[in-house]
């Protein structure tokens, strides 16, 4: 007969009661802990929670009000529990449609293809029609895929050949057939490395520049990938110059406008070479002052002396003190009336900027170039008889060049926090981790920078590369949408990819620091579309981007833009609060993206091949 609790008390079996109570309490605590650590989420088959992995060895950074990462003394908390009461099996009921622009829809760039705004321009004399004119409100249509679109050719093979069906624009083949820019061969476009000024190929041209510097013993020799790390290529064509310099540890920001040289930037990005659509017209380039070690222009069709010399003054602004400008164009080596007039004008303009000619020559093919050097002190400026152009006023605001008109003044030389002029950057690769001269003057700024670098190295290694289901083998073009100090890009430096670092205009201006580290990037406002063609990036990374955006623009509009610029099969990696992830995920689901959540703060989205009103069963080729 069972012994009742009452009988136990009567028979004074207290030791048994004590043991039984202790066991019951222990089991209860164990069950409660297990249920808290392993929440179940109501998810569909294409939204999964990864198996828990060990957290990164370093704490995730918190964000300052201006969105720059700062170190945190608090350990990472596993926030999957915060997701346990949220039904993520939700897709917004949005009726998506393809952009109705005829054959132009597949390459639609909203801020550059606003034909209504372009037609209303009073002038096109200074390339106003090639600048940004964003529609309001932002369009919510989707760019369709070209017929026969395939997964892009992987790097490094893509440097020399891409699928014709991905960029089916043969105009350049015919237009530049004598200059060997690009050829069509069967199902591919191939890039032989030729160019308007590269008669013997781009590799021979690059070697010619290096030898030219070695021949001038009074100059510090150009050492690709050492003292020359970050280059701007103006009017880049299909970006073969920048593509071949990648082998030498040089990263080149190639840019050109969207003009009659059809899809040259699209070719460059499809090849896996850094490039962006831009023009030197009436507005400043979206780069900080004193950013580039060297600027290159090979027949780039820019009238440097136009508008009082403002285009060349803009190059002077983004060129480092002591940096070089290489100009390869007919006025350098032809003496007909037109070219002679341009050359005389260029001599007068560069003299007024105190640029000195360090080399001027013609190679064996008859193509010539001139190399200028920007001064690294104010001595020449002070000695000018005529103080035109004048020196710019001291800056009192952020160094953001976003929708800013070109200036008729010489930009000031950079100084450190003590007011001393800065010299040439630390050689690569040391400059990647060296203290950037543009760090804020706060006492703990350097410690924050060091912690940020360590944090991203640990997070990328422990979580992004090992813990998340992202196939790096097919990733080449990467964009960090909220780059901070560029720590994400720095942590990926040994991977066979490149990163476009974007500093939002509503975040602290850290773009100078990014360039000082030997990386590239631009300013941008994510409430507008980016200056790139559809399907040009393999991975988009957004770390706490949505905090400052939610008051100004809609999550749906940003999701449409991310869908536009990401390639089918590409990834979106978001680190954010659960509140922002809850807003974004249903939009991605409505676009037929597959999504995965990890540790309640990392959302991985993979874009498929789905487009509205098309074959929903389209498969990767």
Coordinates of C-alpha atoms in Angstrom, one line a residue:
X1 CA 0.0 0.0 0.0
X2 CA 1.4 3.4 -1.0
X3 CA 2.7 5.6 1.8
X4 CA 0.9 9.0 1.9
X5 CA 2.6 12.2 2.6
X6 CA 0.6 12.4 5.9
X7 CA 2.0 9.0 7.0
X8 CA 5.5 10.1 6.2
X9 CA 5.2 13.0 8.6
X10 CA 3.7 10.7 11.2
X11 CA 6.5 8.2 10.7
X12 CA 9.1 11.0 10.6
X13 CA 10.6 10.0 7.3
X14 CA 12.1 13.5 7.0
X15 CA 15.4 12.4 5.2
X16 CA 13.3 10.9 2.4
X17 CA 11.1 14.0 2.1
X18 CA 14.2 16.3 1.9
X19 CA 15.8 14.2 -0.8
X20 CA 12.5 14.0 -2.8
X21 CA 11.9 17.8 -2.6
X22 CA 15.5 18.6 -3.7
X23 CA 15.2 16.3 -6.7
X24 CA 11.8 17.8 -7.7
X25 CA 13.2 21.4 -7.5
X26 CA 16.4 20.4 -9.5
X27 CA 14.3 18.8 -12.3
X28 CA 12.1 21.9 -12.5
X29 CA 15.0 24.3 -12.8
X30 CA 16.6 22.1 -15.5
X31 CA 13.4 21.9 -17.6
X32 CA 13.0 25.7 -17.3
X33 CA 16.6 26.4 -18.4
X34 CA 16.2 24.1 -21.4
X35 CA 13.0 25.7 -22.6
X36 CA 14.5 29.2 -22.3
X37 CA 17.6 28.3 -24.3
X38 CA 15.8 26.4 -27.1
X39 CA 12.8 28.4 -28.2
X40 CA 10.8 27.1 -31.1
X41 CA 9.9 29.5 -33.9
X42 CA 6.9 29.3 -36.1
X43 CA 8.8 29.4 -39.5
X44 CA 8.0 28.3 -43.0
X45 CA 10.2 25.8 -44.8
X46 CA 12.3 28.5 -46.3
X47 CA 13.0 30.4 -43.1
X48 CA 15.2 28.3 -40.8
X49 CA 17.0 28.9 -37.6
X50 CA 20.6 27.6 -37.8
X51 CA 21.9 25.3 -35.1
X52 CA 23.4 27.4 -32.4
X53 CA 27.1 28.0 -32.7
X54 CA 29.5 29.4 -30.1
X55 CA 29.3 33.2 -29.9
X56 CA 32.2 35.3 -31.3
X57 CA 35.1 35.5 -28.9
X58 CA 34.7 39.3 -28.7
X59 CA 31.6 41.4 -27.9
X60 CA 29.6 42.8 -30.7
X61 CA 30.1 46.6 -30.8
X62 CA 27.4 48.9 -29.8
X63 CA 26.6 52.0 -31.9
X64 CA 27.1 55.6 -31.0
X65 CA 24.3 58.0 -32.0
X66 CA 26.2 58.8 -35.2
X67 CA 26.2 55.1 -36.1
X68 CA 30.0 54.5 -35.7
X69 CA 30.8 51.2 -33.9
X70 CA 32.3 51.6 -30.5
X71 CA 33.6 48.8 -28.2
X72 CA 31.2 47.3 -25.6
X73 CA 32.2 46.0 -22.2
X74 CA 29.0 43.8 -22.1
X75 CA 29.2 40.2 -23.3
X76 CA 27.0 39.1 -26.3
X77 CA 23.6 37.9 -25.2
X78 CA 22.0 35.2 -27.2
X79 CA 18.9 37.0 -28.3
X80 CA 17.2 34.1 -30.0
X81 CA 14.8 34.1 -27.0
X82 CA 13.6 37.6 -28.1
X83 CA 12.4 35.9 -31.3
X84 CA 10.5 33.2 -29.6
X85 CA 7.3 35.2 -29.3
X86 CA 7.4 36.5 -32.9
X87 CA 5.8 34.7 -35.8
X88 CA 8.3 35.1 -38.6
X89 CA 6.2 33.0 -41.0
X90 CA 4.8 36.1 -42.5
X91 CA 5.0 37.5 -46.1
X92 CA 3.6 40.8 -47.0
X93 CA 0.8 40.7 -49.6
X94 CA 2.5 42.9 -52.2
X95 CA 1.6 42.6 -55.8
X96 CA 5.0 43.0 -57.5
X97 CA 5.3 44.1 -61.1
X98 CA 8.2 44.3 -63.5
X99 CA 9.3 47.8 -64.6
X100 CA 7.3 48.8 -67.7
X101 CA 10.2 50.4 -69.6
X102 CA 10.3 48.1 -72.6
X103 CA 13.8 46.7 -73.4
X104 CA 15.4 49.3 -71.1
X105 CA 13.8 47.7 -68.0
X106 CA 16.5 45.1 -67.5
X107 CA 19.1 47.7 -66.9
X108 CA 17.0 50.3 -65.0
X109 CA 18.8 52.7 -62.7
X110 CA 16.1 54.9 -61.2
X111 CA 18.2 58.0 -60.4
X112 CA 20.0 58.0 -63.8
X113 CA 17.1 56.9 -66.0
X114 CA 14.6 59.6 -64.9
X115 CA 13.7 60.7 -68.4
X116 CA 11.0 63.1 -67.3
X117 CA 13.4 65.1 -65.1
X118 CA 16.2 65.0 -67.8
X119 CA 13.9 66.4 -70.5
X120 CA 13.1 69.4 -68.2
X121 CA 16.7 70.3 -67.7
X122 CA 17.5 73.8 -69.0
X123 CA 21.0 72.8 -70.1
X124 CA 23.1 69.8 -70.9
X125 CA 26.3 71.7 -71.5
X126 CA 28.0 70.5 -68.3
X127 CA 26.8 66.9 -68.4
X128 CA 23.8 67.7 -66.1
X129 CA 21.8 64.9 -67.9
X130 CA 24.3 62.3 -66.7
X131 CA 23.9 63.3 -63.1
X132 CA 21.5 62.0 -60.5
X133 CA 17.8 62.9 -60.8
X134 CA 15.9 60.6 -58.5
X135 CA 12.2 60.1 -58.9
X136 CA 9.8 60.8 -56.1
X137 CA 8.4 58.6 -54.7
X138 CA 10.9 55.8 -55.3
X139 CA 9.6 53.3 -57.9
X140 CA 8.6 49.9 -56.5
X141 CA 8.9 47.9 -59.8
X142 CA 11.4 45.1 -60.3
X143 CA 14.1 45.0 -63.0
X144 CA 13.4 41.8 -65.1
X145 CA 16.2 39.4 -66.0
X146 CA 17.8 39.4 -69.5
X147 CA 16.6 36.5 -71.5
X148 CA 19.0 33.6 -70.9
X149 CA 20.6 35.1 -67.8
X150 CA 23.1 32.7 -66.2
X151 CA 25.0 32.6 -62.9
X152 CA 28.0 34.9 -63.7
X153 CA 31.4 33.4 -64.6
X154 CA 33.5 33.2 -61.4
X155 CA 36.6 35.1 -60.6
X156 CA 39.4 35.1 -61.9
X157 CA 38.1 33.7 -65.1
X158 CA 35.5 36.5 -65.3
X159 CA 38.2 39.2 -65.7
X160 CA 38.8 37.9 -69.3
X161 CA 35.3 36.5 -70.2
X162 CA 31.7 36.9 -69.3
X163 CA 28.3 35.5 -70.5
X164 CA 27.0 37.5 -73.5
X165 CA 23.4 36.8 -72.3
X166 CA 24.0 38.6 -69.0
X167 CA 25.0 41.8 -70.6
X168 CA 23.6 41.5 -74.2
X169 CA 24.9 44.8 -75.5
X170 CA 27.3 44.4 -78.5
X171 CA 27.5 48.1 -79.4
X172 CA 31.0 48.5 -77.9
X173 CA 32.2 45.5 -79.9
X174 CA 31.5 47.4 -83.1
X175 CA 32.3 50.9 -81.8
X176 CA 35.7 50.0 -80.4
X177 CA 36.6 47.1 -82.7
X178 CA 39.9 48.6 -83.7
X179 CA 40.9 49.2 -80.1
X180 CA 40.4 45.7 -78.8
X181 CA 38.3 46.7 -75.8
X182 CA 35.9 43.8 -76.0
X183 CA 35.1 41.0 -78.5
X184 CA 32.2 38.6 -78.9
X185 CA 33.2 35.0 -79.1
X186 CA 30.3 32.4 -79.2
X187 CA 28.3 32.7 -75.9
X188 CA 30.9 35.0 -74.3
X189 CA 32.2 38.5 -74.4
X190 CA 36.0 38.4 -74.1
X191 CA 38.3 41.2 -72.9
X192 CA 41.8 41.1 -74.6
X193 CA 43.1 44.0 -72.4
X194 CA 43.1 46.6 -75.2
X195 CA 42.0 50.2 -75.0
X196 CA 42.2 53.5 -76.9
X197 CA 45.6 54.2 -75.4
X198 CA 46.7 50.6 -74.9
X199 CA 48.0 49.8 -78.3
X200 CA 50.2 46.9 -77.0
X201 CA 47.7 45.9 -74.3
X202 CA 47.0 47.2 -70.8
X203 CA 49.8 45.1 -69.2
X204 CA 52.4 46.7 -71.5
X205 CA 51.0 50.1 -70.7
X206 CA 51.2 49.5 -66.9
X207 CA 54.8 48.3 -67.2
X208 CA 55.6 51.4 -69.3
X209 CA 54.4 53.7 -66.4
X210 CA 56.4 51.8 -63.8
X211 CA 59.6 52.0 -66.0
X212 CA 59.1 55.7 -66.6
X213 CA 59.2 56.4 -62.9
X214 CA 62.3 54.3 -62.4
X215 CA 64.0 56.3 -65.2
X216 CA 63.4 59.5 -63.2
X217 CA 65.8 59.1 -60.3
X218 CA 64.7 62.3 -58.6
X219 CA 61.2 60.8 -58.1
X220 CA 60.1 58.1 -55.6
X221 CA 59.5 55.2 -57.9
X222 CA 55.9 53.9 -58.3
X223 CA 55.7 50.7 -56.4
X224 CA 52.4 49.1 -57.2
X225 CA 50.8 47.8 -54.1
X226 CA 53.2 49.6 -51.8
X227 CA 53.2 53.4 -52.0
X228 CA 50.5 53.2 -54.7
X229 CA 47.5 51.3 -53.3
X230 CA 44.3 53.3 -54.1
X231 CA 43.7 54.6 -57.7
X232 CA 40.9 56.5 -59.4
X233 CA 40.4 55.7 -63.1
X234 CA 38.4 58.4 -64.8
X235 CA 36.5 57.4 -67.9
X236 CA 37.6 53.8 -67.4
X237 CA 36.0 52.1 -70.4
X238 CA 35.6 48.4 -69.5
X239 CA 38.0 48.9 -66.6
X240 CA 40.9 46.8 -67.9
X241 CA 43.4 49.2 -66.3
X242 CA 42.0 48.6 -62.9
X243 CA 41.4 44.9 -63.5
X244 CA 45.1 44.2 -64.3
X245 CA 46.3 46.2 -61.4
X246 CA 44.5 43.9 -59.0
X247 CA 47.3 41.4 -59.4
X248 CA 49.7 44.0 -58.0
X249 CA 47.7 44.7 -54.8
X250 CA 46.3 47.9 -56.2
X251 CA 42.6 48.6 -55.9
X252 CA 41.1 51.0 -58.5
X253 CA 37.8 52.8 -58.3
X254 CA 36.9 52.9 -62.0
X255 CA 34.1 55.2 -63.1
X256 CA 32.4 56.5 -66.2
X257 CA 29.0 58.0 -67.0
X258 CA 26.0 56.1 -68.4
X259 CA 26.4 57.4 -71.9
X260 CA 26.7 56.3 -75.5
X261 CA 29.5 53.9 -74.6
X262 CA 26.8 51.4 -73.7
X263 CA 27.2 49.4 -70.5
X264 CA 30.9 49.9 -70.0
X265 CA 30.5 50.0 -66.2
X266 CA 28.1 47.0 -66.4
X267 CA 30.8 45.1 -68.2
X268 CA 33.3 46.1 -65.5
X269 CA 31.2 44.9 -62.7
X270 CA 30.1 41.7 -64.5
X271 CA 33.9 41.0 -64.8
X272 CA 34.3 41.4 -61.0
X273 CA 36.2 44.7 -61.2
X274 CA 35.4 47.7 -58.9
X275 CA 33.4 50.3 -60.7
X276 CA 30.6 52.9 -60.3
X277 CA 28.6 55.1 -62.6
X278 CA 29.6 58.8 -62.1
X279 CA 30.5 61.9 -64.0
X280 CA 32.4 65.1 -63.4
X281 CA 29.6 67.6 -64.3
X282 CA 28.3 70.2 -62.0
X283 CA 28.5 68.3 -58.7
X284 CA 31.4 67.0 -56.6
X285 CA 32.3 63.3 -56.8
X286 CA 31.1 61.2 -53.8
X287 CA 34.6 60.8 -52.4
X288 CA 36.3 62.6 -49.5
X289 CA 39.2 65.1 -49.9
X290 CA 42.7 63.7 -50.3
X291 CA 41.6 60.2 -51.0
X292 CA 43.6 58.8 -53.9
X293 CA 47.3 58.0 -54.3
X294 CA 47.0 58.2 -58.1
X295 CA 44.4 59.3 -60.6
X296 CA 44.5 58.1 -64.2
X297 CA 42.7 59.3 -67.3
X298 CA 43.3 57.6 -70.7
X299 CA 41.3 59.6 -73.3
X300 CA 38.5 60.1 -70.8
X301 CA 36.9 62.9 -72.7
X302 CA 36.7 65.3 -69.8
X303 CA 37.3 69.0 -70.6
X304 CA 39.6 69.7 -67.7
X305 CA 39.7 73.4 -68.4
X306 CA 36.0 73.8 -68.8
X307 CA 33.9 76.0 -66.5
X308 CA 37.0 77.9 -65.3
X309 CA 38.9 74.6 -64.6
X310 CA 36.4 73.3 -62.0
X311 CA 36.7 69.6 -63.3
X312 CA 40.5 69.6 -62.6
X313 CA 40.0 71.4 -59.3
X314 CA 37.7 68.5 -58.4
X315 CA 40.5 66.0 -59.2
X316 CA 42.9 68.1 -57.1
X317 CA 40.4 67.8 -54.2
X318 CA 40.3 64.0 -54.2
X319 CA 44.0 63.6 -54.9
X320 CA 46.4 63.2 -52.0
X321 CA 49.2 65.7 -51.4
X322 CA 52.2 64.4 -53.3
X323 CA 49.8 62.2 -55.3
X324 CA 50.1 61.7 -59.1
X325 CA 47.8 62.4 -62.1
X326 CA 48.5 60.4 -65.2
X327 CA 46.9 62.0 -68.3
X328 CA 47.2 60.0 -71.6
X329 CA 45.5 62.0 -74.3
X330 CA 46.2 63.4 -77.8
X331 CA 47.0 66.9 -76.6
X332 CA 50.1 65.4 -74.9
X333 CA 51.6 64.1 -78.1
X334 CA 49.9 65.7 -81.1
X335 CA 50.6 69.2 -82.3
X336 CA 47.7 70.0 -84.5
X337 CA 45.8 73.3 -83.9
X338 CA 43.1 71.8 -81.7
X339 CA 45.4 69.7 -79.5
X340 CA 47.9 72.4 -79.1
X341 CA 45.2 74.8 -77.9
X342 CA 44.1 72.3 -75.3
X343 CA 47.6 71.6 -74.2
X344 CA 48.4 75.3 -73.6
X345 CA 45.2 75.7 -71.6
X346 CA 46.2 72.6 -69.5
X347 CA 49.7 74.1 -68.9
X348 CA 48.2 77.3 -67.6
X349 CA 45.7 75.5 -65.4
X350 CA 48.1 73.0 -63.8
X351 CA 50.6 75.8 -63.2
X352 CA 47.9 77.8 -61.3
X353 CA 47.3 74.6 -59.2
X354 CA 51.1 74.3 -58.5
X355 CA 51.1 70.8 -60.1
X356 CA 54.5 70.0 -61.5
X357 CA 55.3 67.8 -64.5
X358 CA 57.4 64.9 -63.4
X359 CA 57.4 63.1 -66.8
X360 CA 56.2 63.7 -70.3
X361 CA 56.9 61.1 -73.0
X362 CA 55.7 59.0 -75.9
X363 CA 56.0 55.2 -76.0
X364 CA 56.9 52.9 -78.9
X365 CA 53.3 52.9 -80.2
X366 CA 53.2 56.7 -80.6
X367 CA 51.0 57.1 -77.6
X368 CA 52.1 59.7 -75.1
X369 CA 51.3 60.6 -71.5
X370 CA 52.2 63.2 -68.9
X371 CA 52.5 62.7 -65.2
X372 CA 51.7 65.5 -62.8
X373 CA 52.4 65.7 -59.0
X374 CA 50.2 67.6 -56.5
X375 CA 52.2 69.7 -54.0
X376 CA 52.5 68.5 -50.4
X377 CA 53.0 72.0 -48.9
X378 CA 51.7 75.5 -49.2
X379 CA 55.0 77.1 -50.3
X380 CA 54.1 77.2 -54.0
X381 CA 50.5 78.5 -53.3
X382 CA 52.0 81.4 -51.3
X383 CA 54.5 82.3 -54.1
X384 CA 51.8 82.6 -56.9
X385 CA 51.6 86.1 -58.4
X386 CA 47.9 85.7 -59.0
X387 CA 46.0 84.0 -56.3
X388 CA 43.6 82.3 -58.7
X389 CA 42.1 79.9 -58.1
X390 CA 42.0 80.9 -54.4
X391 CA 42.4 78.5 -51.5
X392 CA 39.2 77.1 -50.2
X393 CA 37.9 78.4 -46.8
X394 CA 38.5 76.2 -43.8
X395 CA 35.8 73.6 -43.4
X396 CA 33.5 73.7 -40.4
X397 CA 31.1 70.9 -41.3
X398 CA 31.4 67.2 -42.3
X399 CA 33.5 66.2 -45.3
X400 CA 30.5 64.9 -47.1
X401 CA 30.4 65.6 -50.9
X402 CA 26.8 64.7 -51.6
X403 CA 24.8 66.8 -54.1
X404 CA 27.4 69.5 -53.5
X405 CA 28.3 71.8 -56.4
X406 CA 31.8 72.0 -57.8
X407 CA 33.9 74.7 -56.2
X408 CA 36.2 77.2 -57.8
X409 CA 38.9 76.9 -55.2
X410 CA 42.0 74.8 -54.2
X411 CA 41.2 72.4 -51.5
X412 CA 43.2 72.7 -48.3
X413 CA 45.9 70.2 -47.5
X414 CA 45.1 67.8 -44.7
X415 CA 46.5 68.3 -41.2
X416 CA 46.7 66.1 -38.1
X417 CA 45.0 67.0 -34.8
X418 CA 48.1 69.2 -33.9
X419 CA 47.8 71.2 -37.2
X420 CA 50.8 69.6 -38.9
X421 CA 50.6 68.8 -42.6
X422 CA 50.2 65.1 -43.3
X423 CA 52.6 63.2 -45.4
X424 CA 52.3 60.2 -47.7
X425 CA 50.4 57.2 -46.3
X426 CA 52.1 54.2 -44.6
X427 CA 52.9 51.6 -47.3
X428 CA 50.5 48.8 -48.0
X429 CA 49.7 46.5 -46.3
X430 CA 50.7 48.1 -43.1
X431 CA 48.3 51.0 -43.7
X432 CA 45.3 48.7 -43.3
X433 CA 45.8 48.3 -39.6
X434 CA 47.9 51.5 -38.9
X435 CA 46.3 54.4 -37.0
X436 CA 44.4 56.5 -39.6
X437 CA 45.3 60.2 -39.5
X438 CA 41.7 61.2 -39.7
X439 CA 40.6 59.5 -36.5
X440 CA 38.6 61.8 -34.2
X441 CA 40.6 63.7 -31.6
X442 CA 38.9 62.1 -28.6
X443 CA 41.4 60.4 -26.2
X444 CA 39.9 57.0 -26.7
X445 CA 39.5 57.2 -30.5
X446 CA 42.5 55.0 -31.2
X447 CA 41.4 52.4 -28.7
X448 CA 37.9 52.3 -30.3
X449 CA 39.5 51.9 -33.8
X450 CA 41.7 49.0 -32.6
X451 CA 38.7 47.3 -30.8
X452 CA 36.6 47.8 -33.9
X453 CA 39.2 46.1 -36.1
X454 CA 39.6 43.2 -33.7
X455 CA 35.8 42.8 -33.4
X456 CA 35.3 42.5 -37.1
X457 CA 38.2 40.1 -37.6
X458 CA 36.7 37.8 -34.9
X459 CA 33.1 38.2 -36.1
X460 CA 34.0 37.5 -39.8
X461 CA 36.1 34.5 -38.8
X462 CA 33.9 32.9 -36.2
X463 CA 30.4 33.7 -37.5
X464 CA 30.4 35.0 -41.1
X465 CA 32.8 32.5 -42.6
X466 CA 32.2 29.5 -40.4
X467 CA 28.7 29.8 -39.0
X468 CA 26.5 31.2 -41.7
X469 CA 25.4 29.3 -44.8
X470 CA 27.1 31.5 -47.4
X471 CA 29.1 30.0 -50.2
X472 CA 32.1 32.3 -50.6
X473 CA 33.2 30.4 -53.7
X474 CA 30.8 32.4 -55.9
X475 CA 31.2 35.8 -54.2
X476 CA 33.3 38.5 -55.9
X477 CA 31.5 41.9 -55.7
X478 CA 30.7 42.8 -52.1
X479 CA 29.0 46.0 -50.7
X480 CA 29.1 47.1 -47.1
X481 CA 26.1 49.4 -46.9
X482 CA 27.0 50.9 -43.5
X483 CA 30.8 50.7 -43.5
X484 CA 31.9 52.5 -40.3
X485 CA 35.7 52.3 -40.2
X486 CA 35.8 49.7 -42.9
X487 CA 36.5 46.9 -40.4
X488 CA 34.3 44.4 -42.3
X489 CA 36.2 44.9 -45.5
X490 CA 39.6 44.8 -43.7
X491 CA 38.6 41.4 -42.2
X492 CA 37.9 40.0 -45.7
X493 CA 41.2 41.3 -47.2
X494 CA 42.7 37.9 -47.8
X495 CA 39.6 36.6 -49.6
X496 CA 39.4 36.7 -53.4
X497 CA 36.8 39.5 -53.4
X498 CA 36.6 43.3 -53.1
X499 CA 34.3 45.5 -51.0
X500 CA 32.6 48.8 -51.9
X501 CA 32.4 50.6 -48.5
X502 CA 29.3 52.9 -48.3
X503 CA 29.2 55.6 -45.7
X504 CA 25.5 56.8 -45.3
X505 CA 25.2 60.6 -45.3
X506 CA 23.3 60.4 -42.0
X507 CA 26.1 58.5 -40.3
X508 CA 29.4 59.9 -39.0
X509 CA 31.8 60.8 -41.8
X510 CA 34.4 58.0 -41.7
X511 CA 35.1 57.7 -45.4
X512 CA 38.5 59.4 -45.2
X513 CA 39.5 56.7 -42.6
X514 CA 38.5 54.0 -45.0
X515 CA 40.7 55.4 -47.8
X516 CA 43.6 56.0 -45.4
X517 CA 43.4 52.2 -44.7
X518 CA 43.8 51.5 -48.4
X519 CA 40.2 50.6 -49.1
X520 CA 37.6 52.2 -51.4
X521 CA 34.1 53.6 -50.9
X522 CA 31.5 56.3 -51.5
X523 CA 29.0 58.4 -49.7
X524 CA 25.3 57.5 -50.3
X525 CA 21.8 58.1 -49.1
X526 CA 19.9 54.8 -48.9
X527 CA 16.6 56.6 -49.3
X528 CA 17.6 56.8 -53.0
X529 CA 18.9 54.2 -55.5
X530 CA 22.6 53.5 -55.9
X531 CA 24.6 54.4 -59.0
X532 CA 25.0 50.9 -60.4
X533 CA 23.3 48.6 -62.8
X534 CA 20.9 45.8 -61.7
X535 CA 22.5 42.5 -60.8
X536 CA 26.0 43.8 -60.0
X537 CA 26.7 42.6 -56.4
X538 CA 27.1 39.1 -55.0
X539 CA 26.8 40.0 -51.3
X540 CA 25.3 43.0 -49.5
X541 CA 26.2 43.5 -45.9
X542 CA 24.2 45.8 -43.6
X543 CA 25.2 46.1 -39.9
X544 CA 22.7 48.3 -38.0
X545 CA 21.8 50.2 -41.1
X546 CA 18.0 50.6 -40.5
X547 CA 18.2 52.6 -37.2
X548 CA 18.7 56.0 -38.9
X549 CA 16.7 55.1 -42.0
X550 CA 13.3 54.2 -40.5
X551 CA 12.4 57.9 -39.8
X552 CA 13.2 59.0 -43.4
X553 CA 12.3 56.1 -45.8
X554 CA 10.3 52.9 -46.1
X555 CA 11.8 49.5 -45.6
X556 CA 10.0 48.3 -48.7
X557 CA 11.8 50.9 -50.9
X558 CA 15.2 49.8 -49.5
X559 CA 14.3 46.1 -50.1
X560 CA 13.4 46.9 -53.7
X561 CA 16.8 48.6 -54.2
X562 CA 18.6 45.7 -52.6
X563 CA 16.7 43.3 -54.9
X564 CA 17.7 45.4 -57.9
X565 CA 21.5 45.5 -57.3
X566 CA 21.9 41.9 -56.0
X567 CA 22.6 39.2 -58.5
X568 CA 20.3 36.1 -58.5
X569 CA 21.8 33.6 -56.2
X570 CA 23.5 36.5 -54.2
X571 CA 23.2 37.0 -50.5
X572 CA 22.1 39.8 -48.1
X573 CA 23.6 39.6 -44.6
X574 CA 21.9 41.8 -42.0
X575 CA 23.0 42.3 -38.4
X576 CA 20.3 44.3 -36.6
X577 CA 17.7 44.3 -33.9
X578 CA 14.8 41.8 -34.0
X579 CA 12.4 44.8 -34.5
X580 CA 14.1 45.7 -37.7
X581 CA 14.5 42.1 -38.9
X582 CA 10.8 41.6 -38.3
X583 CA 10.1 44.5 -40.7
X584 CA 12.5 43.4 -43.4
X585 CA 11.9 39.7 -43.5
X586 CA 8.3 39.7 -44.7
X587 CA 9.3 42.0 -47.6
X588 CA 12.1 39.7 -48.6
X589 CA 9.7 36.7 -48.4
X590 CA 7.2 38.5 -50.7
X591 CA 10.1 38.8 -53.2
X592 CA 10.5 35.0 -53.0
X593 CA 13.9 35.2 -51.2
X594 CA 14.8 32.4 -48.9
X595 CA 15.9 33.6 -45.5
X596 CA 17.7 32.2 -42.4
X597 CA 18.0 33.6 -38.9
X598 CA 21.0 33.0 -36.7
X599 CA 21.3 34.0 -33.0
X600 CA 18.3 36.3 -33.3
X601 CA 20.4 39.1 -34.9
X602 CA 21.8 37.8 -38.2
X603 CA 19.4 37.6 -41.1
X604 CA 20.7 35.9 -44.2
X605 CA 18.7 36.3 -47.3
X606 CA 19.3 34.6 -50.7
X607 CA 17.8 36.1 -53.8
X608 CA 16.4 33.6 -56.3
X609 CA 15.6 33.8 -60.0
X610 CA 11.9 34.7 -59.5
X611 CA 10.5 37.7 -61.4
X612 CA 6.8 38.6 -61.6
X613 CA 4.8 37.4 -64.5
X614 CA 7.6 35.2 -65.7
X615 CA 8.4 31.5 -65.4
X616 CA 8.4 31.1 -61.6
X617 CA 10.2 27.8 -62.0
X618 CA 13.2 29.4 -63.7
X619 CA 16.3 27.5 -62.5
X620 CA 19.9 28.5 -62.3
X621 CA 21.8 27.5 -65.4

